[in-house]
PDB file of C-alpha atoms in Angstrom:
ATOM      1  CA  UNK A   2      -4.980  40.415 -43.696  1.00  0.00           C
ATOM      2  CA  UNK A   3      -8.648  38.953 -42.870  1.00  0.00           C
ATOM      3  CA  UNK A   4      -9.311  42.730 -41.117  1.00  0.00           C
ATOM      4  CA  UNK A   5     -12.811  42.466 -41.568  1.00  0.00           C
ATOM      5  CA  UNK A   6     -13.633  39.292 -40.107  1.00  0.00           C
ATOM      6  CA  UNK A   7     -11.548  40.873 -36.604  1.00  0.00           C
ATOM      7  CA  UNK A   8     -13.608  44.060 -37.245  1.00  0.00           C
ATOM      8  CA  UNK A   9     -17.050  42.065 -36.936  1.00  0.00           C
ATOM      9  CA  UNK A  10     -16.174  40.163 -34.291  1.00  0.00           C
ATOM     10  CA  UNK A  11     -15.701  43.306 -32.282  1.00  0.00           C
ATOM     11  CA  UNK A  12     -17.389  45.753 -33.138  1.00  0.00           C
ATOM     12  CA  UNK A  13     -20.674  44.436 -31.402  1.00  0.00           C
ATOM     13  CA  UNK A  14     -18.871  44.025 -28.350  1.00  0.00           C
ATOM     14  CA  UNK A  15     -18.255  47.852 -28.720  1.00  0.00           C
ATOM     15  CA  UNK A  16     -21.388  48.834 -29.795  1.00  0.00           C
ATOM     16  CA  UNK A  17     -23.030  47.045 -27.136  1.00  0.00           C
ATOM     17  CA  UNK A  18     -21.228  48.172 -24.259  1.00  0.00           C
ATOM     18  CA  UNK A  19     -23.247  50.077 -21.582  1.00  0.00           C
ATOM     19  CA  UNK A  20     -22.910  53.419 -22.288  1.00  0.00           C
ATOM     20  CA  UNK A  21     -21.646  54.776 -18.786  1.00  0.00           C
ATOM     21  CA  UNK A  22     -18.642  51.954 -18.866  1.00  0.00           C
ATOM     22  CA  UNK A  23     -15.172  52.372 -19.906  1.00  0.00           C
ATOM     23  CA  UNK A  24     -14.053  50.372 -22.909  1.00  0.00           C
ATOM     24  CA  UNK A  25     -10.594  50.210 -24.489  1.00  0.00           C
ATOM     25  CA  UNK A  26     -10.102  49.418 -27.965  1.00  0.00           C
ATOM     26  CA  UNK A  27      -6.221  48.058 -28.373  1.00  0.00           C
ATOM     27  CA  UNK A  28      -4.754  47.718 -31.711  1.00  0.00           C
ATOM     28  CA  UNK A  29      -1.259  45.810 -32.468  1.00  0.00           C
ATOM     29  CA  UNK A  30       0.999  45.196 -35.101  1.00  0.00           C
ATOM     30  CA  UNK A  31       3.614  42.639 -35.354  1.00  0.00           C
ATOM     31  CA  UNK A  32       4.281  39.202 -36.074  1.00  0.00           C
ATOM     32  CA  UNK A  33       0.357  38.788 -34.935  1.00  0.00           C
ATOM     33  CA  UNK A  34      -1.922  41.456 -35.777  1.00  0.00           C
ATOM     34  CA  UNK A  35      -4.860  41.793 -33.398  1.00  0.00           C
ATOM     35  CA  UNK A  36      -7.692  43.841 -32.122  1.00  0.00           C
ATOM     36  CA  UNK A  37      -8.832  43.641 -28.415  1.00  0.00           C
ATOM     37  CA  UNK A  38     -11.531  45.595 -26.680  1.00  0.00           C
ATOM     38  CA  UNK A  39     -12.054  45.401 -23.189  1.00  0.00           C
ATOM     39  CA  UNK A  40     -15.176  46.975 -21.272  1.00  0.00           C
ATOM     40  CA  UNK A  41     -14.721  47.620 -17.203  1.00  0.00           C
ATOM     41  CA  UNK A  42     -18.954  46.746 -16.054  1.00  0.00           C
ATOM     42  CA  UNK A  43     -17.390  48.331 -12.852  1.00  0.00           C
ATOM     43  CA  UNK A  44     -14.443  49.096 -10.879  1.00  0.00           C
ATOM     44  CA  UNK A  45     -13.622  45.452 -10.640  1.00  0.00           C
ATOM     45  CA  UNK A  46     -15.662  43.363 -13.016  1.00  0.00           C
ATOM     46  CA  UNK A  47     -14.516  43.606 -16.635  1.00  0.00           C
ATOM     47  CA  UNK A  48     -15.820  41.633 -20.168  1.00  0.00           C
ATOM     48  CA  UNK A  49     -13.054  41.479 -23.273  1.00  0.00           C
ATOM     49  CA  UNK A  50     -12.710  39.932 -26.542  1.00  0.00           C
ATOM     50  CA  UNK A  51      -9.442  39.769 -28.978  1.00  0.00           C
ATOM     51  CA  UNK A  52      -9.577  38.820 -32.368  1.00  0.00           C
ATOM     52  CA  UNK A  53      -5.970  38.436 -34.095  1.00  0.00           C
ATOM     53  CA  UNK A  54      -4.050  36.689 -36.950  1.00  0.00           C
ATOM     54  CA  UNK A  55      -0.782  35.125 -36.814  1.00  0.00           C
ATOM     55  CA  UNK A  56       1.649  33.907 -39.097  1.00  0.00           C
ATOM     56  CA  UNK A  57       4.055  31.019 -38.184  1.00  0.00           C
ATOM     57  CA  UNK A  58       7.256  31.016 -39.824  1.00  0.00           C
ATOM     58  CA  UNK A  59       7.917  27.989 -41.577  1.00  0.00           C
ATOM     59  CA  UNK A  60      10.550  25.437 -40.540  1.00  0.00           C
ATOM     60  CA  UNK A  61      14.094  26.443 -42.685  1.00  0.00           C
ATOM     61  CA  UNK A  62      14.535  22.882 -43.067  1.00  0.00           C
ATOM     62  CA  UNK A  63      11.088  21.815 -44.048  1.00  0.00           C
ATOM     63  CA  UNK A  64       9.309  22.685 -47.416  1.00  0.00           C
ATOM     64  CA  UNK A  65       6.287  23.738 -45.821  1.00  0.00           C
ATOM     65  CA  UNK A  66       5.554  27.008 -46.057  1.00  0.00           C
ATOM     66  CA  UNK A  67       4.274  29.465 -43.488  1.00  0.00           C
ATOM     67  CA  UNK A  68       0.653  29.275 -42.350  1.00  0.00           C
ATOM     68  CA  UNK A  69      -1.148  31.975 -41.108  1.00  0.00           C
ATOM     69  CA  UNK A  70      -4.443  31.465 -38.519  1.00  0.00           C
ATOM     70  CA  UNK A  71      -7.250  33.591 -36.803  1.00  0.00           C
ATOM     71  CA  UNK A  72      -7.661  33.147 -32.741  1.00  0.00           C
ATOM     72  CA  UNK A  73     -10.650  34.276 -31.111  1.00  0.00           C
ATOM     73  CA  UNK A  74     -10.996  35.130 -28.010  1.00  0.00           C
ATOM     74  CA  UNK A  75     -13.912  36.394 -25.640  1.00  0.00           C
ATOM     75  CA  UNK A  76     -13.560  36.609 -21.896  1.00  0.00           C
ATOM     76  CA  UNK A  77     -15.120  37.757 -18.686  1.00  0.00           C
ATOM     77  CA  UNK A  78     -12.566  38.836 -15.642  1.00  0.00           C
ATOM     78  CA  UNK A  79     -12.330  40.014 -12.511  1.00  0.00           C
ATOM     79  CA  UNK A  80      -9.220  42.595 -11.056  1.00  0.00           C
ATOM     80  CA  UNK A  81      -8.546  42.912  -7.738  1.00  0.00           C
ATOM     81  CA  UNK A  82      -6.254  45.459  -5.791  1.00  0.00           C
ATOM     82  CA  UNK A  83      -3.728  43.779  -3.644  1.00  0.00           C
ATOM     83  CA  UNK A  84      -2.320  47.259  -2.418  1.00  0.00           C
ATOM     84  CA  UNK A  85      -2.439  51.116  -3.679  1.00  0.00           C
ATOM     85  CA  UNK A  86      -1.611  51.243  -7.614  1.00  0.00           C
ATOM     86  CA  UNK A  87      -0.594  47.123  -7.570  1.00  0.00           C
ATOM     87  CA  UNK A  88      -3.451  44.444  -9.101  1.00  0.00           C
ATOM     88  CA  UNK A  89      -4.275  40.934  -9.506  1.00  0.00           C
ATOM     89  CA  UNK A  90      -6.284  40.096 -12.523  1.00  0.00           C
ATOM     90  CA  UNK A  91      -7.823  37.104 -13.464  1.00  0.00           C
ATOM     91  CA  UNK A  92     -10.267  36.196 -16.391  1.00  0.00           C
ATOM     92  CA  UNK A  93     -11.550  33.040 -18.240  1.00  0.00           C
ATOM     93  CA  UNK A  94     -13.497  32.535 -20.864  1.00  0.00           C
ATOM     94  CA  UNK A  95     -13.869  30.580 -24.699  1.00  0.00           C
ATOM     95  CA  UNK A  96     -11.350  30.623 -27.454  1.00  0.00           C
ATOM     96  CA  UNK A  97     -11.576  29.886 -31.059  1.00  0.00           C
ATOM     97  CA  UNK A  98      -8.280  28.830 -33.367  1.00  0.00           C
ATOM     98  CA  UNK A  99      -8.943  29.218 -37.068  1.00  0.00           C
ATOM     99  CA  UNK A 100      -6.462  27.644 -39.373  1.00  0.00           C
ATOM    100  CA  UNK A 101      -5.988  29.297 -42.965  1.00  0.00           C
ATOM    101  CA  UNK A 102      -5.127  26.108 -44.344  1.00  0.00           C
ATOM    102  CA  UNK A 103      -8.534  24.449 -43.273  1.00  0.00           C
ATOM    103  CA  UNK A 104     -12.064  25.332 -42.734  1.00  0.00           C
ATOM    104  CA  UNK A 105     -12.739  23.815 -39.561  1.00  0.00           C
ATOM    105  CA  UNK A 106     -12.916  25.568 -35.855  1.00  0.00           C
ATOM    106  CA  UNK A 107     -11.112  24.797 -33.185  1.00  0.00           C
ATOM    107  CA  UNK A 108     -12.607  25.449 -29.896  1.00  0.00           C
ATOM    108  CA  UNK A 109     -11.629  25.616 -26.256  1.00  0.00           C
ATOM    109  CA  UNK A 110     -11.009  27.884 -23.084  1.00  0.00           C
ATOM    110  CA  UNK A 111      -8.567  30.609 -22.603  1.00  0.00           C
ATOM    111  CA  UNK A 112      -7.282  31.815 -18.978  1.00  0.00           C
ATOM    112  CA  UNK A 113      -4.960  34.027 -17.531  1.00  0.00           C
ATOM    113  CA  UNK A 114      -3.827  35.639 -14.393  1.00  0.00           C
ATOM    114  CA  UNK A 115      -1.613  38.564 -13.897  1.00  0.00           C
ATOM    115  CA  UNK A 116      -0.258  41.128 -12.440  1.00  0.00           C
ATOM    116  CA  UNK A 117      -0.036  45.485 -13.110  1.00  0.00           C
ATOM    117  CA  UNK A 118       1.359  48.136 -11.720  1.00  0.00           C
ATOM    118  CA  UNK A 119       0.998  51.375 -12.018  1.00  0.00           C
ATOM    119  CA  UNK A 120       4.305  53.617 -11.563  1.00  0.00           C
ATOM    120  CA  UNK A 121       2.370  57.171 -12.414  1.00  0.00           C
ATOM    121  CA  UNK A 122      -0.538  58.041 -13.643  1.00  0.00           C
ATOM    122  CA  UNK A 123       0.875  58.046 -17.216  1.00  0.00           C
ATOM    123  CA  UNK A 124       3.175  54.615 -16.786  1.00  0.00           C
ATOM    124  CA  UNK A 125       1.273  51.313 -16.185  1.00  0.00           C
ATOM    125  CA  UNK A 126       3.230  47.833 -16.414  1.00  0.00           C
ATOM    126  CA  UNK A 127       1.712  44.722 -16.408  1.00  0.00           C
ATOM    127  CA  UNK A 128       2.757  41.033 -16.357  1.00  0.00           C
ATOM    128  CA  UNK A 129       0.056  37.941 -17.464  1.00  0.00           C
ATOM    129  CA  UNK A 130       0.453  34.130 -17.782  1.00  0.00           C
ATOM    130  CA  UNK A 131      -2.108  32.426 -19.799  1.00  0.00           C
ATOM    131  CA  UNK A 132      -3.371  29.312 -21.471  1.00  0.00           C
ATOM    132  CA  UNK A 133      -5.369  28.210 -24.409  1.00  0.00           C
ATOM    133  CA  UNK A 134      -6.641  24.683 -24.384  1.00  0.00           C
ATOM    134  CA  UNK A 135      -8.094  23.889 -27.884  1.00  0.00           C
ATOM    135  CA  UNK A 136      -6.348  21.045 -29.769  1.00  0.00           C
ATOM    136  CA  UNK A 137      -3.274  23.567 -30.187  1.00  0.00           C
ATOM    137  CA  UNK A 138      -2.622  24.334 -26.547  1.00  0.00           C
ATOM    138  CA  UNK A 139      -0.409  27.542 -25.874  1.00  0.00           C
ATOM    139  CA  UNK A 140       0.587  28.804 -22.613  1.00  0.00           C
ATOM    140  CA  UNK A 141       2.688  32.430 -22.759  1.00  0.00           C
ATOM    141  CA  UNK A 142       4.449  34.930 -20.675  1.00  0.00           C
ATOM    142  CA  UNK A 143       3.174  38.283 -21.462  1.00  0.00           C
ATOM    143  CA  UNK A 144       5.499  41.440 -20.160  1.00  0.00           C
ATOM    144  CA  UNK A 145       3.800  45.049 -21.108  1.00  0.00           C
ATOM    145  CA  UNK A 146       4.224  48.469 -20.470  1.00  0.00           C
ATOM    146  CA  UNK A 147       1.886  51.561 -21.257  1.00  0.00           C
ATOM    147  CA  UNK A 148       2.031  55.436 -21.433  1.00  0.00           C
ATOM    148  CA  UNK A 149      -1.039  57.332 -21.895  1.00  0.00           C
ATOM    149  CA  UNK A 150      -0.182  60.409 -24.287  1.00  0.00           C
ATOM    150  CA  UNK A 151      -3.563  61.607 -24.076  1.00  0.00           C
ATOM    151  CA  UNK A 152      -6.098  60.781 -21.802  1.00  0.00           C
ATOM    152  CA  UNK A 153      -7.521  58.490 -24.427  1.00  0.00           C
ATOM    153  CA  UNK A 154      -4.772  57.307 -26.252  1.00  0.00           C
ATOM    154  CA  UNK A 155      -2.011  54.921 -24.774  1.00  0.00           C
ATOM    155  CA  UNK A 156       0.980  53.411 -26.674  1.00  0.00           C
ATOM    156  CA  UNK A 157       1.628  49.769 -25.835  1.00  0.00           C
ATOM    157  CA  UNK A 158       4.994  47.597 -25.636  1.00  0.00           C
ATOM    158  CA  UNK A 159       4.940  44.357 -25.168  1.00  0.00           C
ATOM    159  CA  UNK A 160       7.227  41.060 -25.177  1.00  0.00           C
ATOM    160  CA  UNK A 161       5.305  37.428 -25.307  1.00  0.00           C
ATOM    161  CA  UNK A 162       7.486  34.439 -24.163  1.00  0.00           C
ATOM    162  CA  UNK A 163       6.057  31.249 -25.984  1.00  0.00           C
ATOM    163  CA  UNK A 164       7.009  27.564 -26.235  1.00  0.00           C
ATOM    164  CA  UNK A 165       8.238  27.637 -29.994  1.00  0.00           C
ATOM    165  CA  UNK A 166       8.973  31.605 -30.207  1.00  0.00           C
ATOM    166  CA  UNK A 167       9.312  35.033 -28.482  1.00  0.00           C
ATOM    167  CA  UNK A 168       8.160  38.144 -30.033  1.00  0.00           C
ATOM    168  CA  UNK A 169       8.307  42.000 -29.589  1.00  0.00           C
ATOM    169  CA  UNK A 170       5.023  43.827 -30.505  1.00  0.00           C
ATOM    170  CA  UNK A 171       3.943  47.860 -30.162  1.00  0.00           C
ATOM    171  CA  UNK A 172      -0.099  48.674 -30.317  1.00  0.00           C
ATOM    172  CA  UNK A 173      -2.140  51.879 -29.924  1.00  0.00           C
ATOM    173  CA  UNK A 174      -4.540  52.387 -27.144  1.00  0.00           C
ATOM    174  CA  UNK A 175      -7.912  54.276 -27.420  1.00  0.00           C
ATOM    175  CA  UNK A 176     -10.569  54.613 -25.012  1.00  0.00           C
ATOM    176  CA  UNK A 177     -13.984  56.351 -24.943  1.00  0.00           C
TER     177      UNK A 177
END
């Protein structure tokens, strides 16, 4: 896995971060491995960036094989509380979609909208719909939950909803 490149692209993000704001650092494994770190500026204003690799299963009845790509992903959003423990989220922002199998970038924007809820103070679930418009456009149904363990580590479920595939994914949670 092509680690390093997700490491560099954010790490400065991390590094960078003002040093009184909250940032998360989210780590998953599955059928798409990805790194995402996500800085509140304040209570409501919020700057993230992903950086993930995916491999697509090739067709059974095809003799291609599978193909694996890098997505990039940096956003700015805002979240907004509709009522006590329930918020709207919304956040836009570029997108980059790195083939293995060639050496050129595809570029675009990536938004999404959503929904989460938070049953305790330990149990958050959240729900998102979002889009990436590059030349390989991708909409998806994200359902999540979270429990904190410790008050800076949080395990992550998850279920995406695609167009061509669905897939189950569990990630770590640490933030400083």
């Amino acid at each position: 896995m092509k680690f390093c490149r997700i490491i560099s692209f954010c790490m400065p993000l991390l590094l960078s971060a003002p040093s009184l704001a909250e940032t998360d650092v989210e780590i998953g494994l599955g059928t798409q491995s990805q790194l995402k770190t996500t800085t509140h500026i304040s209570s409501d204003w919020y700057v993230s960036s992903f950086a993930g690799q995916r491999y697509d299963e090739a067709d059974p009845n095809s003799q291609d094989e599978s193909e694996s790509f890098d997505f990039y992903s940096f956003n700015g959003g805002y979240q907004y509380q509709i009522v006590d423990k329930l918020n709207l989220f919304m956040e836009a922002g570029l997108a980059s979609y790195v083939p293995e199998s060639s050496q050129s970038v595809d570029r675009g924007i990536n938004v999404a909208t959503g929904v989460n809820y938070n049953i305790t103070d330990n149990f958050k679930v959240e729900t998102r719909l979002s889009h990436t418009a590059t030349q390989e456009s991708d909409s998806k149904l994200e359902f999540s939950g979270f429990y904190r363990i410790l008050d800076t580590l949080d395990v992550k479920a998850s279920f995406d909803m695609q167009m061509e595939a669905s897939k189950m994914q569990l990630g770590l949670g640490y933030r400083f």
